XYZ file of C-alpha atoms in Angstrom:
633
model
C 71.717 119.425 64.466
C 75.494 119.344 64.880
C 76.987 116.154 66.270
C 79.403 116.309 69.215
C 82.601 114.341 68.877
C 83.504 112.353 71.993
C 87.089 111.203 72.575
C 88.444 108.618 74.958
C 90.431 109.801 78.020
C 94.069 110.682 77.164
C 93.320 110.462 73.435
C 93.504 113.346 71.032
C 90.204 115.142 70.316
C 91.173 114.873 66.655
C 91.020 111.220 65.590
C 93.376 111.915 62.701
C 96.036 113.541 64.870
C 98.925 111.302 65.911
C 100.975 112.674 68.774
C 104.689 112.333 68.183
C 106.468 110.406 70.925
C 109.636 108.362 70.864
C 111.393 105.631 72.753
C 115.066 106.194 73.530
C 117.571 103.519 74.441
C 120.251 105.580 76.171
C 123.005 102.995 76.047
C 126.498 102.824 77.473
C 128.227 102.430 74.123
C 125.436 103.142 71.620
C 122.073 104.927 71.747
C 119.001 104.737 69.527
C 115.674 106.479 69.084
C 112.548 104.765 67.750
C 108.923 105.669 67.073
C 105.664 104.043 65.998
C 104.824 104.966 62.421
C 101.874 103.497 60.519
C 101.255 101.140 63.426
C 104.788 99.742 63.472
C 107.699 100.606 65.768
C 110.931 101.330 63.939
C 114.337 102.820 64.708
C 114.830 106.305 63.251
C 117.871 107.184 61.152
C 119.870 110.410 61.083
C 120.395 112.524 57.953
C 123.110 110.126 56.799
C 120.951 107.028 57.218
C 122.677 105.851 60.410
C 120.429 104.277 63.054
C 122.941 103.794 65.856
C 124.540 106.777 67.610
C 127.765 106.117 69.557
C 127.298 107.353 73.135
C 130.361 109.587 72.890
C 130.808 113.359 73.265
C 133.954 115.331 72.398
C 134.596 118.607 74.263
C 137.263 120.424 72.281
C 138.669 123.935 72.544
C 136.358 125.304 69.866
C 133.695 122.679 69.242
C 131.524 119.984 70.764
C 130.947 116.823 68.752
C 128.488 114.011 69.433
C 128.334 110.444 68.181
C 130.338 109.254 65.184
C 132.297 112.506 64.834
C 133.160 112.470 68.536
C 134.243 108.832 68.327
C 136.751 109.770 65.646
C 138.512 112.064 68.153
C 138.945 109.362 70.802
C 142.475 108.379 69.741
C 143.720 111.928 69.292
C 142.279 113.507 72.463
C 140.983 110.730 74.758
C 140.882 113.018 77.806
C 138.421 115.322 76.008
C 136.358 112.491 74.493
C 133.889 111.127 77.021
C 132.447 107.676 76.372
C 130.386 105.296 78.531
C 128.994 108.157 80.658
C 126.140 105.845 81.623
C 128.545 103.996 83.916
C 129.208 107.249 85.773
C 125.776 108.887 85.883
C 124.246 109.283 89.324
C 127.305 107.851 91.079
C 129.963 109.228 93.403
C 133.714 109.051 92.970
C 133.938 106.245 95.530
C 131.457 104.242 93.451
C 133.619 104.368 90.334
C 137.014 104.129 91.991
C 137.349 100.443 91.088
C 137.426 101.197 87.353
C 138.248 104.926 87.210
C 141.958 104.187 86.788
C 141.142 102.398 83.525
C 139.646 105.594 82.095
C 141.792 108.290 80.435
C 140.043 111.097 82.342
C 141.041 113.654 84.940
C 138.315 113.517 87.582
C 137.356 116.123 90.141
C 134.529 116.062 92.684
C 131.860 118.752 92.891
C 128.828 118.467 95.206
C 129.595 114.790 95.778
C 129.537 113.928 92.057
C 132.493 113.202 89.777
C 133.174 115.595 86.916
C 135.650 115.205 84.086
C 138.059 118.035 83.323
C 138.005 118.863 79.611
C 139.094 121.701 77.362
C 135.690 123.254 78.053
C 135.976 122.888 81.822
C 134.531 120.292 84.224
C 131.773 118.207 82.622
C 129.350 115.983 84.548
C 127.991 112.638 83.298
C 124.533 114.257 83.318
C 125.740 116.882 80.838
C 127.254 114.211 78.591
C 124.022 112.220 78.581
C 122.064 115.409 77.889
C 124.137 116.039 74.748
C 123.423 112.522 73.484
C 119.699 112.858 74.247
C 119.561 116.266 72.576
C 121.106 114.798 69.415
C 118.561 111.970 69.417
C 115.719 114.461 69.945
C 116.806 116.512 66.940
C 117.227 113.338 64.892
C 113.692 112.216 65.783
C 112.073 115.578 65.075
C 113.789 115.778 61.697
C 112.698 112.248 60.822
C 109.115 112.599 62.098
C 108.626 116.168 60.870
C 107.343 117.761 64.071
C 107.782 118.518 67.788
C 107.762 115.660 70.260
C 105.197 115.489 73.032
C 107.548 113.311 75.044
C 109.839 110.326 75.267
C 110.117 107.046 77.128
C 113.755 106.585 78.135
C 115.043 103.178 79.135
C 117.317 102.509 82.108
C 118.824 99.331 83.553
C 116.398 97.592 85.896
C 119.020 97.814 88.620
C 119.473 101.589 88.363
C 118.768 103.011 91.801
C 116.905 106.225 92.606
C 119.943 108.466 92.131
C 120.797 107.022 88.718
C 117.170 107.298 87.566
C 116.873 110.873 88.761
C 120.151 111.796 87.044
C 118.803 110.319 83.804
C 115.653 112.436 84.115
C 117.806 115.512 84.796
C 119.769 114.822 81.609
C 116.536 114.543 79.620
C 115.315 117.838 81.032
C 118.571 119.519 79.988
C 118.007 118.106 76.500
C 114.539 119.619 76.311
C 112.716 116.298 76.503
C 109.471 115.642 78.348
C 109.976 112.275 80.026
C 106.756 110.299 79.782
C 108.309 107.474 81.733
C 111.566 105.799 82.627
C 111.209 102.184 81.545
C 113.392 99.303 82.656
C 115.345 97.930 79.707
C 114.316 94.270 80.169
C 110.665 95.330 80.344
C 111.044 97.340 77.137
C 112.554 94.295 75.458
C 109.666 92.156 76.678
C 107.165 94.610 75.219
C 108.861 94.464 71.814
C 109.290 90.693 71.943
C 105.884 89.857 73.405
C 103.849 92.014 71.053
C 105.839 90.805 68.096
C 105.288 87.121 68.766
C 102.214 87.010 70.988
C 104.142 84.822 73.439
C 102.703 83.997 76.864
C 104.425 82.310 79.791
C 107.398 82.966 82.063
C 110.388 84.513 80.315
C 113.895 85.454 81.382
C 115.179 88.679 79.824
C 118.987 88.495 79.720
C 120.250 91.978 78.863
C 124.005 92.353 78.440
C 124.821 95.745 77.003
C 128.004 97.718 76.686
C 128.254 98.763 80.317
C 125.407 97.179 82.265
C 123.843 93.784 82.822
C 120.210 93.106 83.743
C 118.339 89.892 84.290
C 114.577 89.987 84.817
C 111.933 87.298 85.127
C 108.615 88.310 83.577
C 105.270 86.637 83.251
C 103.616 87.524 79.934
C 99.875 86.897 79.852
C 97.604 88.391 77.203
C 99.296 91.770 77.140
C 100.055 91.968 80.871
C 103.786 92.146 81.609
C 104.412 91.357 85.264
C 108.008 91.536 86.482
C 108.475 88.798 89.073
C 112.053 89.613 90.037
C 115.002 91.566 88.746
C 118.748 91.686 89.324
C 122.022 92.432 87.619
C 125.114 94.582 87.724
C 125.281 98.240 86.704
C 129.019 97.968 86.063
C 129.371 94.861 83.906
C 129.057 94.639 80.154
C 130.740 94.454 76.789
C 133.076 97.288 77.771
C 134.611 94.902 80.286
C 135.157 92.321 77.544
C 136.956 95.035 75.558
C 139.064 95.963 78.586
C 140.117 92.339 79.143
C 141.258 92.123 75.522
C 143.071 95.466 75.844
C 144.853 94.129 78.938
C 145.786 90.969 77.012
C 147.257 93.071 74.201
C 149.191 95.114 76.739
C 150.639 91.923 78.247
C 151.664 90.699 74.792
C 153.366 94.039 74.089
C 155.326 93.735 77.333
C 155.210 97.478 78.024
C 155.483 98.754 81.620
C 152.859 101.472 81.134
C 150.744 103.171 78.480
C 149.868 106.792 77.814
C 146.170 107.769 77.400
C 146.316 107.624 73.589
C 147.838 104.140 73.643
C 145.281 102.924 76.197
C 142.398 104.220 74.100
C 143.893 102.660 70.974
C 144.241 99.227 72.619
C 140.687 99.500 73.899
C 139.397 100.114 70.379
C 141.496 97.194 69.133
C 140.019 94.991 71.858
C 136.503 95.912 70.755
C 137.324 95.116 67.122
C 138.816 91.743 68.088
C 135.726 90.890 70.149
C 133.439 91.628 67.205
C 135.590 89.561 64.816
C 135.659 86.592 67.203
C 131.860 86.619 67.254
C 131.958 85.620 63.587
C 135.179 83.586 63.286
C 137.245 81.117 65.316
C 140.479 83.114 65.434
C 141.841 86.596 64.728
C 145.260 87.616 63.458
C 146.310 90.607 65.557
C 148.510 92.951 63.573
C 149.445 96.220 65.313
C 151.930 98.579 63.734
C 151.868 101.967 65.459
C 154.814 104.269 66.134
C 155.378 102.869 69.642
C 153.307 99.697 69.391
C 154.144 96.600 67.392
C 152.530 93.197 67.729
C 151.791 90.198 65.511
C 149.804 87.568 67.362
C 146.893 85.183 66.942
C 144.019 85.016 69.377
C 141.493 82.171 69.254
C 137.868 82.187 70.314
C 138.685 79.606 73.008
C 141.305 81.953 74.485
C 138.793 84.794 74.437
C 136.160 82.607 76.088
C 138.637 81.775 78.871
C 139.287 85.496 79.425
C 135.616 86.386 79.802
C 134.553 83.254 81.708
C 134.685 84.962 85.179
C 132.424 87.759 83.911
C 129.958 85.285 82.412
C 129.840 83.428 85.718
C 128.972 86.715 87.441
C 125.975 87.133 85.158
C 124.834 83.545 85.781
C 125.101 84.079 89.537
C 122.706 87.014 89.141
C 120.406 84.764 87.081
C 120.278 82.232 89.898
C 119.565 84.988 92.403
C 116.529 86.302 90.534
C 115.183 82.767 90.105
C 115.435 82.330 93.876
C 113.736 85.700 94.429
C 110.874 84.671 92.141
C 110.636 81.221 93.802
C 111.263 79.581 90.445
C 113.688 77.072 88.994
C 115.243 76.812 85.538
C 112.503 74.345 84.604
C 109.867 77.067 85.095
C 111.362 79.290 82.387
C 109.607 78.911 79.036
C 112.090 80.953 77.021
C 115.004 83.366 77.319
C 115.162 86.635 75.403
C 118.641 87.956 74.602
C 119.046 91.728 74.633
C 122.077 93.952 74.134
C 124.881 93.877 71.601
C 127.162 91.839 73.864
C 124.815 88.847 73.557
C 126.189 88.403 70.033
C 129.255 86.802 71.634
C 128.816 83.028 71.077
C 130.078 82.158 74.568
C 127.324 84.328 76.064
C 124.629 82.581 74.043
C 125.995 79.148 74.907
C 126.274 79.933 78.642
C 122.741 81.294 78.845
C 121.237 78.401 76.883
C 123.055 75.871 79.057
C 122.083 77.571 82.335
C 118.361 77.917 81.611
C 118.041 74.849 79.360
C 115.307 76.724 77.508
C 114.661 78.155 74.065
C 116.819 81.228 73.472
C 115.323 84.000 71.328
C 117.462 86.584 69.575
C 115.394 86.995 66.404
C 114.866 90.717 67.045
C 118.075 92.728 66.632
C 119.461 92.829 70.217
C 120.747 96.360 69.615
C 117.305 97.649 68.621
C 114.830 95.666 70.698
C 114.938 97.981 73.744
C 114.355 101.125 71.693
C 111.493 99.428 69.829
C 109.796 98.426 73.092
C 110.240 101.933 74.478
C 108.680 103.389 71.325
C 105.624 101.159 71.721
C 105.172 102.322 75.309
C 105.758 105.972 74.349
C 103.051 105.691 71.726
C 100.658 104.462 74.409
C 101.537 107.169 76.943
C 101.246 109.920 74.319
C 97.590 109.023 73.885
C 97.804 107.025 70.669
C 96.000 104.093 72.228
C 94.833 100.824 70.736
C 92.999 97.790 72.086
C 96.213 95.762 72.270
C 98.200 98.188 74.438
C 100.322 96.361 77.031
C 99.992 96.745 80.788
C 103.396 96.997 82.468
C 103.893 95.868 86.057
C 107.523 96.530 87.047
C 109.283 96.048 90.392
C 111.622 97.895 92.731
C 115.016 96.175 93.220
C 115.729 96.850 96.933
C 113.642 97.223 100.096
C 112.840 100.721 101.380
C 111.955 101.748 104.919
C 112.741 103.999 107.875
C 114.839 103.877 111.032
C 113.003 103.140 114.283
C 114.212 103.307 117.885
C 117.223 101.142 118.573
C 118.677 101.639 115.090
C 116.262 99.144 113.524
C 115.327 99.267 109.825
C 111.563 98.914 109.428
C 110.814 97.874 105.849
C 107.771 99.582 104.343
C 108.192 98.548 100.694
C 109.893 95.129 100.286
C 112.198 94.462 97.354
C 110.594 93.145 94.163
C 107.340 94.991 94.970
C 105.347 95.856 91.873
C 105.530 99.557 90.928
C 104.015 102.083 90.824
C 103.057 101.520 94.447
C 102.204 103.334 97.673
C 102.388 101.789 101.139
C 101.847 103.315 104.561
C 102.565 102.316 108.135
C 101.709 104.004 111.436
C 104.310 104.882 114.062
C 104.144 106.673 117.401
C 106.221 108.822 119.745
C 108.841 107.380 122.058
C 108.983 109.991 124.836
C 106.417 111.959 126.798
C 105.869 115.420 125.398
C 107.607 114.619 122.101
C 106.672 117.291 119.508
C 108.884 116.285 116.569
C 109.950 113.103 114.828
C 113.051 112.564 112.694
C 112.342 110.411 109.620
C 115.416 108.581 108.304
C 114.774 106.855 104.957
C 116.957 103.799 104.309
C 117.440 101.210 101.560
C 118.604 97.622 101.985
C 117.791 94.137 103.180
C 119.453 94.083 106.614
C 117.663 94.503 109.947
C 119.903 97.236 111.384
C 120.203 100.723 109.906
C 123.985 100.641 110.183
C 123.999 97.814 107.621
C 121.705 99.636 105.169
C 122.175 102.644 102.924
C 120.931 106.072 104.020
C 118.791 107.796 101.368
C 117.356 110.901 103.017
C 116.335 112.560 106.294
C 113.563 115.001 107.167
C 111.538 116.050 110.237
C 107.861 116.144 111.143
C 107.250 119.006 113.594
C 104.324 120.372 115.645
C 103.200 116.960 116.887
C 100.811 117.479 119.877
C 102.718 117.024 123.153
C 101.288 113.881 124.691
C 102.128 110.778 126.652
C 104.594 108.557 124.798
C 102.855 106.144 122.471
C 99.613 108.083 122.079
C 100.397 110.043 118.907
C 99.669 108.431 115.542
C 102.034 109.288 112.674
C 101.399 107.703 109.299
C 104.486 107.379 107.100
C 103.727 106.823 103.421
C 106.160 105.635 100.758
C 105.213 106.257 97.121
C 107.178 104.944 94.147
C 106.102 106.208 90.748
C 106.273 104.360 87.444
C 109.834 105.649 86.957
C 110.951 104.034 90.221
C 111.409 107.397 91.985
C 110.531 107.658 95.674
C 108.537 110.195 97.696
C 108.164 109.820 101.474
C 105.612 111.692 103.582
C 104.750 111.727 107.296
C 101.401 112.916 108.712
C 100.155 113.287 112.284
C 96.605 111.963 112.073
C 94.927 114.140 114.709
C 96.117 117.595 113.638
C 96.947 116.819 110.020
C 100.433 118.354 110.213
C 102.624 116.772 107.567
C 106.053 116.802 105.952
C 107.413 115.073 102.879
C 110.538 114.672 100.794
C 111.337 113.574 97.261
C 114.358 111.326 97.650
C 117.187 112.676 95.519
C 120.487 111.330 96.846
C 123.579 112.912 95.327
C 124.902 109.628 93.999
C 123.881 106.022 93.721
C 124.977 102.587 94.763
C 127.893 100.968 93.089
C 127.308 97.535 91.597
C 129.549 95.996 94.243
C 127.544 97.689 97.013
C 124.276 96.467 95.513
C 125.552 92.902 95.266
C 127.093 93.047 98.743
C 123.835 94.274 100.278
C 121.850 91.401 98.785
C 124.396 88.733 99.670
C 124.712 90.056 103.215
C 120.941 89.934 103.699
C 121.077 86.159 103.173
C 124.414 85.506 104.816
C 123.511 87.316 108.040
C 119.782 86.549 108.094
C 119.805 84.596 111.380
C 122.266 86.964 113.049
C 120.215 89.988 111.955
C 117.019 88.406 113.259
C 118.658 87.832 116.634
C 119.996 91.391 116.754
C 116.593 92.799 115.852
C 114.861 90.834 118.616
C 117.510 92.008 121.083
C 117.114 95.656 120.065
C 113.309 95.491 120.130
C 113.270 94.117 123.676
C 115.881 96.672 124.740
C 113.772 99.523 123.333
C 110.673 98.170 125.076
C 112.572 97.990 128.370
C 113.861 101.539 127.985
C 110.333 102.732 127.221
C 109.003 101.064 130.386
C 111.761 102.542 132.538
C 111.136 106.050 131.225
C 107.381 105.720 131.780
C 107.917 104.587 135.388
C 110.353 107.425 136.098
C 107.928 109.975 134.672
C 105.090 108.559 136.793
C 107.195 108.536 139.980
C 108.129 112.172 139.453
C 104.428 113.070 139.612
C 102.738 110.493 141.862
C 105.401 108.870 144.073
C 103.316 109.990 147.084
C 100.776 107.301 146.248
C 103.235 104.528 147.174
C 104.542 103.339 150.532
C 108.318 103.345 151.098
C 108.372 99.542 150.661
C 106.477 99.780 147.362
C 108.858 102.476 146.097
C 111.872 100.365 147.082
C 110.464 97.294 145.321
C 109.735 99.283 142.139
C 113.154 100.965 142.236
C 114.996 97.660 142.663
C 113.072 96.095 139.793
C 113.870 99.100 137.577
C 117.574 98.954 138.439
C 117.700 95.237 137.611
C 116.243 95.906 134.141
C 118.545 98.905 133.597
C 121.631 96.856 134.516
C 120.702 94.093 132.056
C 120.210 96.413 129.063
C 123.580 98.079 129.694
C 125.460 94.824 129.036
C 126.276 93.616 125.496
C 125.172 91.152 124.342
C 121.914 91.272 126.254
C 120.840 88.145 128.113
C 117.297 87.982 126.726
C 116.082 85.288 129.124
C 117.255 87.277 132.158
C 115.807 90.491 130.729
C 112.406 88.899 130.179
C 112.344 87.685 133.815
C 113.368 91.135 135.038
C 110.680 92.790 132.904
C 108.088 90.433 134.364
C 109.188 91.419 137.875
C 109.059 95.103 136.925
C 105.550 94.666 135.526
C 104.381 93.016 138.751
C 105.976 95.762 140.847
C 104.355 98.507 138.775
C 100.849 96.984 138.706
C 100.049 98.356 142.180
C 101.310 101.807 141.138
C 99.172 101.773 137.983
C 96.085 100.754 139.998
C 96.577 103.584 142.509
C 97.094 106.156 139.716
C 93.905 105.014 138.005
C 91.898 105.258 141.232
C 93.258 108.746 141.816
C 92.350 109.829 138.291
C 88.798 108.505 138.597
C 88.334 110.226 141.974
C 89.473 113.526 140.445
C 87.060 113.087 137.568
C 84.137 112.433 139.929
C 85.024 115.082 142.494
C 82.172 117.603 143.082
C 79.789 115.949 140.610
C 76.480 114.202 141.096
C 75.614 110.885 139.534
C 73.595 112.710 136.857
C 76.701 114.671 135.780
C 78.733 111.556 135.091
C 78.904 110.067 131.596
C 80.853 107.269 130.078
C 82.768 109.603 127.745
C 84.189 111.547 130.725
C 85.497 108.365 132.304
C 86.974 107.188 129.007
C 88.732 110.524 128.476
C 90.394 110.357 131.890
C 91.275 106.675 131.727
C 93.008 107.074 128.374
C 95.703 109.287 129.840
C 96.760 106.473 132.156
C 98.050 104.192 129.402
C-alpha cells in the first residue's frame, strides 16, 4: 500500500524543495539582498564579489547604469545621476522643498509627484527604486541559481502609507513578488534576536544614509512586539555629508557652486566623515581646476557640526519612550543599525542617553537585510520551529471625519499590525440616503488639524429618521502597513470601500509637527471637541423639532408652539456665537427638552391611536406597538 505524504500548511509538498526568497534592504545610499542558505542568512554578492550596491542610477543618452558604474558618473553628469531616491519616493514636491535646492536635479511635477528631468526624459523616484530592485533581483537569482518566489523589502518604520505603496509599486515594476514590507528596526531585531537569543526590552536605533528610525521592542522567546516607534524620514548620514560639504564651501569662500562642484564637495564630505570615524583628524587637500583647499578638520569640529542632528534623533528617542510608557532604566540594551552609527559621536550619544549596553556586533550595514532574509524564508514556506512572530505597529492614528469637523479615531497610533477595527455611525438628517466617508490621519481632535488621506461615499442607505440607520466603518491595516477602509449599512448590506493610496506622503517635518501639536494643544483640542459635539447635538435637536412641527404642529396649542419656538430660537442663537458659552447652551438645551416633552407625548399618543384604530383587542400584538413606537425616536 502506497503511503500518502502530508505537508504542513504553507510548506512545500516536497520536503527537499527549498523555495527561493530574499530579503532586500532598499537603502538611501546603499542596498543589499540576502537569503537563507543552509540554515543561515547571508548577504549575496554580485558577479564581482561585491555585497553592497550603491543606490544610484545613471540615465544617460544611450545607456542606463545602476550601482557602482552609475556612481562613477556622478561627478561628470550629476543631473543625470540620481542618488538617494528613497528620500523622494512617495512624496510631493512641497514635501521635499526644504532640501530640494541641495540636489543637482531639475524637478517637474506630474500627477502630484516630483519627477527628475534626465537625458532619457522625466524619471520618478519609483522608477529609480525599481531599477535598483531589478538589479538586486538579478543578482539574487544568479547567486541562488533559480527564480524567486518573492521578497521581503524593508522600509523605515516611519514610512507612511504613500511611501509604502510607492515602494511596493517599485517592486512590482522590478518583477518582484512582495511577500511583505518589513519595518527596518523590526528586521534588525529579528537578525539580532535570533543570533543572540536575547530577551527583554530593546531600543533599535537605526541611522541610515537618509532616514532615522527608533523603535522599542519587547523580545520574548521568539515574539517581537513593537511597543512604540518614531523617527525622521529625512535625517541620516547624507545630512552629515551635506554639513561637511557646506563647511568645505565656506572654507573655499566661493559665492556659488555649479552642479559638478556641489556633487564633488558632497563626495569629499562623505569621505571625510568615513575617515573621521577611524581617526582624530583629517588633512583636507583639494586640488581641482576651480577648487583649491588645504585644511585640517578634527573629529571634535565634526562632532560640533552634527550635534544638532544628533539631538534631533535623541528627541525622537525620548518621544518613543514616552509613547511606550517607559524610561531609560527600562531599556535592557540598544541595537545600532545603519552605516551612520559607525560615527563615534553617534555611538557615544546613544550610549549616554540610554545608559544601557550598546550592541553593534552585527555589521550595521547588513543586519537589516539579514533580518529581512530570515522573514522571507519564513513567508516562502521554509518554516522551522524557531520562526519568529512579528508584531509591528502603525505610527499615526487613523480615523474619519464626523459632524462638526471632528476627527473620530478608529485605529490609535502605535496599534499592533496587522489589525482591523470597526465602529458604528449613523445618519444625521431625516431621509439621508448617502454618507460621505473622509479618512484622516493625525493626533488632533479637529479634521482641519489632521491630514486628509482619502474620500469615498456609501450610497443607497434606506431613507429613515435621522439616527436610525446603522453604518459600520471598518479600518484594516495589513502586515505591510497599508490601509483599506470599508463602510456597510447593516440592514441592507450595501457597502463601499477604498484602498488608501494618496499621491504623496508626509514630510518628516509634517510628521513631527503633527505629533508635537497633539501634545501641545491637547487641552485646547479637548475643549474644542466638547464644544463641537454639543453644537452638533443642539443642531440635531433643532432639526428634529422643525421636522416634527412641519408634520404635527396641529397637536399643540398656540401657547405650546410659542414656548417651543422661543426655546428653539434661544438654542439657535447660542450656537451661532463663537466661542460657544457651553454653560448657557446646556441650560437652553434643558429648557428646549422640557418644552418638547409635551410635543413628544402627544405625537406618541397619536401614533398609538393610529395603530389601534379599527382593530379589536385580539388583533393587537406587542410587535405592532413596538414597530410604531420606534419611529417616534
